[in-house]
C-alpha positions as CSV (number, residue, x, y, z in Angstrom):
1,X,58.7,140.0,25.2
2,X,57.7,137.1,22.8
3,X,55.7,137.7,19.7
4,X,52.7,135.9,21.2
5,X,52.8,138.2,24.3
6,X,53.0,141.2,22.0
7,X,49.9,140.1,20.1
8,X,48.1,139.5,23.4
9,X,48.9,143.0,24.7
10,X,47.8,144.5,21.4
11,X,44.6,142.6,21.4
12,X,43.9,143.6,25.1
13,X,44.5,147.3,24.2
14,X,42.1,147.0,21.3
15,X,39.4,145.4,23.5
16,X,39.8,148.1,26.1
17,X,39.6,150.9,23.5
18,X,36.5,149.3,21.9
19,X,34.9,148.9,25.3
20,X,35.4,152.6,26.1
21,X,33.9,153.6,22.8
22,X,31.0,151.2,22.6
23,X,30.0,151.1,26.3
24,X,26.6,152.4,27.1
25,X,25.7,155.3,29.3
26,X,22.2,156.3,30.3
27,X,20.7,158.7,32.8
28,X,17.3,158.6,34.4
29,X,15.4,160.9,36.8
30,X,14.5,159.0,40.1
31,X,11.1,160.8,40.4
32,X,11.2,161.2,44.1
33,X,8.8,164.2,43.6
34,X,5.6,163.3,41.9
35,X,5.4,164.7,38.4
36,X,3.8,168.1,38.4
37,X,1.4,168.3,35.5
38,X,-0.5,171.6,35.8
39,X,0.0,174.9,37.6
40,X,-3.1,176.8,38.2
41,X,-3.2,180.6,38.3
42,X,-6.1,182.3,39.9
43,X,-7.9,185.2,38.2
44,X,-7.0,187.5,41.1
45,X,-3.3,186.7,40.6
46,X,-3.5,187.0,36.8
47,X,-5.0,190.4,37.1
48,X,-2.3,191.7,39.5
49,X,0.9,189.8,38.7
50,X,4.0,190.9,40.6
51,X,7.5,191.7,39.4
52,X,10.1,189.4,40.8
53,X,13.9,189.5,41.1
54,X,15.3,185.9,40.9
55,X,18.9,185.4,42.1
56,X,20.0,181.8,41.4
57,X,22.9,179.8,42.9
58,X,24.2,176.3,42.2
59,X,26.3,174.6,44.9
60,X,28.1,171.3,44.8
61,X,29.1,169.1,47.7
62,X,30.4,165.6,47.0
63,X,32.2,165.2,50.3
64,X,29.5,163.1,51.9
65,X,27.9,165.9,53.9
66,X,30.9,167.8,55.1
67,X,29.7,171.4,55.4
68,X,33.2,172.7,54.4
69,X,32.8,170.9,51.1
70,X,30.3,173.4,49.6
71,X,31.6,174.8,46.3
72,X,29.7,177.3,44.1
73,X,29.4,176.1,40.5
74,X,28.8,178.5,37.6
75,X,28.6,175.9,34.8
76,X,25.1,174.6,35.6
77,X,23.6,178.1,36.0
78,X,22.7,178.6,32.3
79,X,20.7,175.4,32.4
80,X,18.9,176.4,35.6
81,X,18.3,179.9,34.2
82,X,16.9,178.6,30.9
83,X,14.4,176.3,32.6
84,X,13.2,179.1,34.9
85,X,12.8,181.5,31.9
86,X,10.9,178.9,30.0
87,X,8.5,178.2,32.9
88,X,8.0,181.9,33.6
89,X,7.3,182.7,30.0
90,X,5.2,179.7,29.1
91,X,2.9,180.1,32.2
92,X,3.1,183.9,32.1
93,X,3.9,183.8,35.9
94,X,5.1,187.4,36.4
95,X,4.4,190.9,35.2
96,X,8.2,191.3,35.0
97,X,11.2,189.3,36.3
98,X,15.0,189.6,36.2
99,X,18.1,187.7,37.2
100,X,20.1,190.9,37.3
101,X,21.1,192.4,40.7
102,X,20.9,196.0,39.6
103,X,17.1,195.6,38.9
104,X,16.3,194.1,42.3
105,X,15.2,197.3,43.9
106,X,12.6,197.8,41.2
107,X,10.8,194.5,41.9
108,X,7.9,193.7,44.2
109,X,9.5,190.5,45.5
110,X,12.7,188.5,45.6
111,X,12.6,184.7,44.9
112,X,16.0,183.4,45.8
113,X,16.6,179.9,44.2
114,X,19.4,177.7,45.2
115,X,20.2,174.2,43.8
116,X,22.5,171.9,45.7
117,X,24.1,168.8,44.1
118,X,25.3,166.5,46.9
119,X,26.6,163.0,47.4
120,X,29.8,161.0,47.5
121,X,32.4,161.2,44.7
122,X,34.3,158.3,46.3
123,X,31.5,155.8,45.9
124,X,31.0,156.8,42.3
125,X,34.8,156.4,41.5
126,X,34.9,153.0,43.2
127,X,31.9,151.7,41.2
128,X,33.3,153.1,38.0
129,X,36.6,151.4,38.6
130,X,34.9,148.0,38.9
131,X,33.1,148.7,35.7
132,X,36.3,149.6,33.9
133,X,38.2,146.6,35.2
134,X,35.5,144.3,33.9
135,X,35.6,145.9,30.5
136,X,32.1,147.4,31.2
137,X,30.5,144.0,31.6
138,X,29.6,144.8,35.2
139,X,27.6,148.0,35.1
140,X,27.9,150.8,37.7
141,X,25.7,153.7,38.7
142,X,26.4,157.2,40.0
143,X,23.6,159.1,41.7
144,X,23.3,162.8,41.8
145,X,21.2,164.1,44.7
146,X,19.6,167.5,44.4
147,X,18.1,169.9,46.9
148,X,16.2,172.9,45.6
149,X,15.6,175.7,48.1
150,X,13.4,178.7,47.3
151,X,13.2,181.7,49.6
152,X,10.6,184.4,49.1
153,X,11.3,187.9,50.4
154,X,9.2,191.1,50.2
155,X,10.4,194.4,48.9
156,X,11.9,195.4,52.3
157,X,13.9,192.2,52.5
158,X,11.7,190.3,55.0
159,X,11.7,186.6,54.6
160,X,8.1,185.5,53.9
161,X,8.6,181.7,53.4
162,X,11.1,179.0,52.6
163,X,10.4,176.0,50.3
164,X,12.6,172.9,49.9
165,X,12.5,169.9,47.5
166,X,14.7,166.9,47.2
167,X,15.1,164.6,44.1
168,X,17.9,162.7,42.3
169,X,18.9,161.2,39.0
170,X,21.0,158.1,38.3
171,X,23.5,157.6,35.5
172,X,24.3,154.0,34.6
173,X,27.5,152.9,32.7
174,X,28.0,149.5,31.0
175,X,27.8,147.5,27.8
176,X,24.2,146.5,28.7
177,X,23.1,150.2,28.6
178,X,23.6,150.5,24.8
179,X,19.9,150.0,24.0
180,X,18.9,153.0,26.2
181,X,21.9,155.2,25.5
182,X,19.5,157.8,24.1
183,X,18.5,158.7,27.7
184,X,21.1,161.4,27.9
185,X,22.5,163.2,30.9
186,X,21.2,166.6,29.7
187,X,17.7,165.3,29.2
188,X,17.6,163.7,32.7
189,X,18.9,167.0,34.2
190,X,16.2,169.0,32.4
191,X,13.5,166.7,33.5
192,X,14.6,166.6,37.1
193,X,15.2,170.3,37.5
194,X,12.0,171.3,35.6
195,X,9.8,169.2,37.9
196,X,11.5,170.5,41.0
197,X,10.9,174.1,39.8
198,X,7.3,173.3,38.8
199,X,6.7,172.0,42.4
200,X,8.2,175.3,43.8
201,X,6.1,177.6,41.6
202,X,3.0,175.5,42.2
203,X,3.3,175.8,45.9
204,X,4.2,179.5,45.8
205,X,1.0,180.2,43.8
206,X,-1.1,178.0,46.0
207,X,0.1,179.8,49.1
208,X,-0.6,183.2,47.5
209,X,2.7,184.4,48.8
210,X,3.4,186.6,45.8
211,X,0.1,188.5,45.9
212,X,0.6,192.2,46.4
213,X,-1.1,193.7,49.4
């Protein structure tokens, strides 16, 4: 290899390395669900709040809808739990609540919450490959689709009602995203999940499904 070729290879490596470091990445909620501003609690509910057992599950399926592709994921559970706790505490939604199985029998209701992250990993990899080959000049986007399902059961285990909500968030990668790189993935996840949970609790309260008979 000639000295000129060696210099070219070295410069190319430096450019690729710099692109990896300085390329922008920004995530944004897609707001498919209208933003939930306020959750109203009736005087009757406030005076007779229930206790609720809240089992939570997070599933991932990036195989374009193949039902065999569902995988339970533990890593996102702390985020989901933190957001539920904040909402329950800030709004004073329940007399008592727990995520622990051993306390389920002591609660008035069960609110089973499941979050599913679904989509196609192949499309995301293909778009990312194009971005990488163009040294991040051509941006790419990966979309995370989420379905939140909430099921309310009474103390005997009878299913009272099922709620379902769909939303998504998009993560863009490219040199042009540097000015908005402060829009982090974690912030977008918090905003998306929080609004979905607010919609769930709003509808549960409006339906008076947790009012003790």
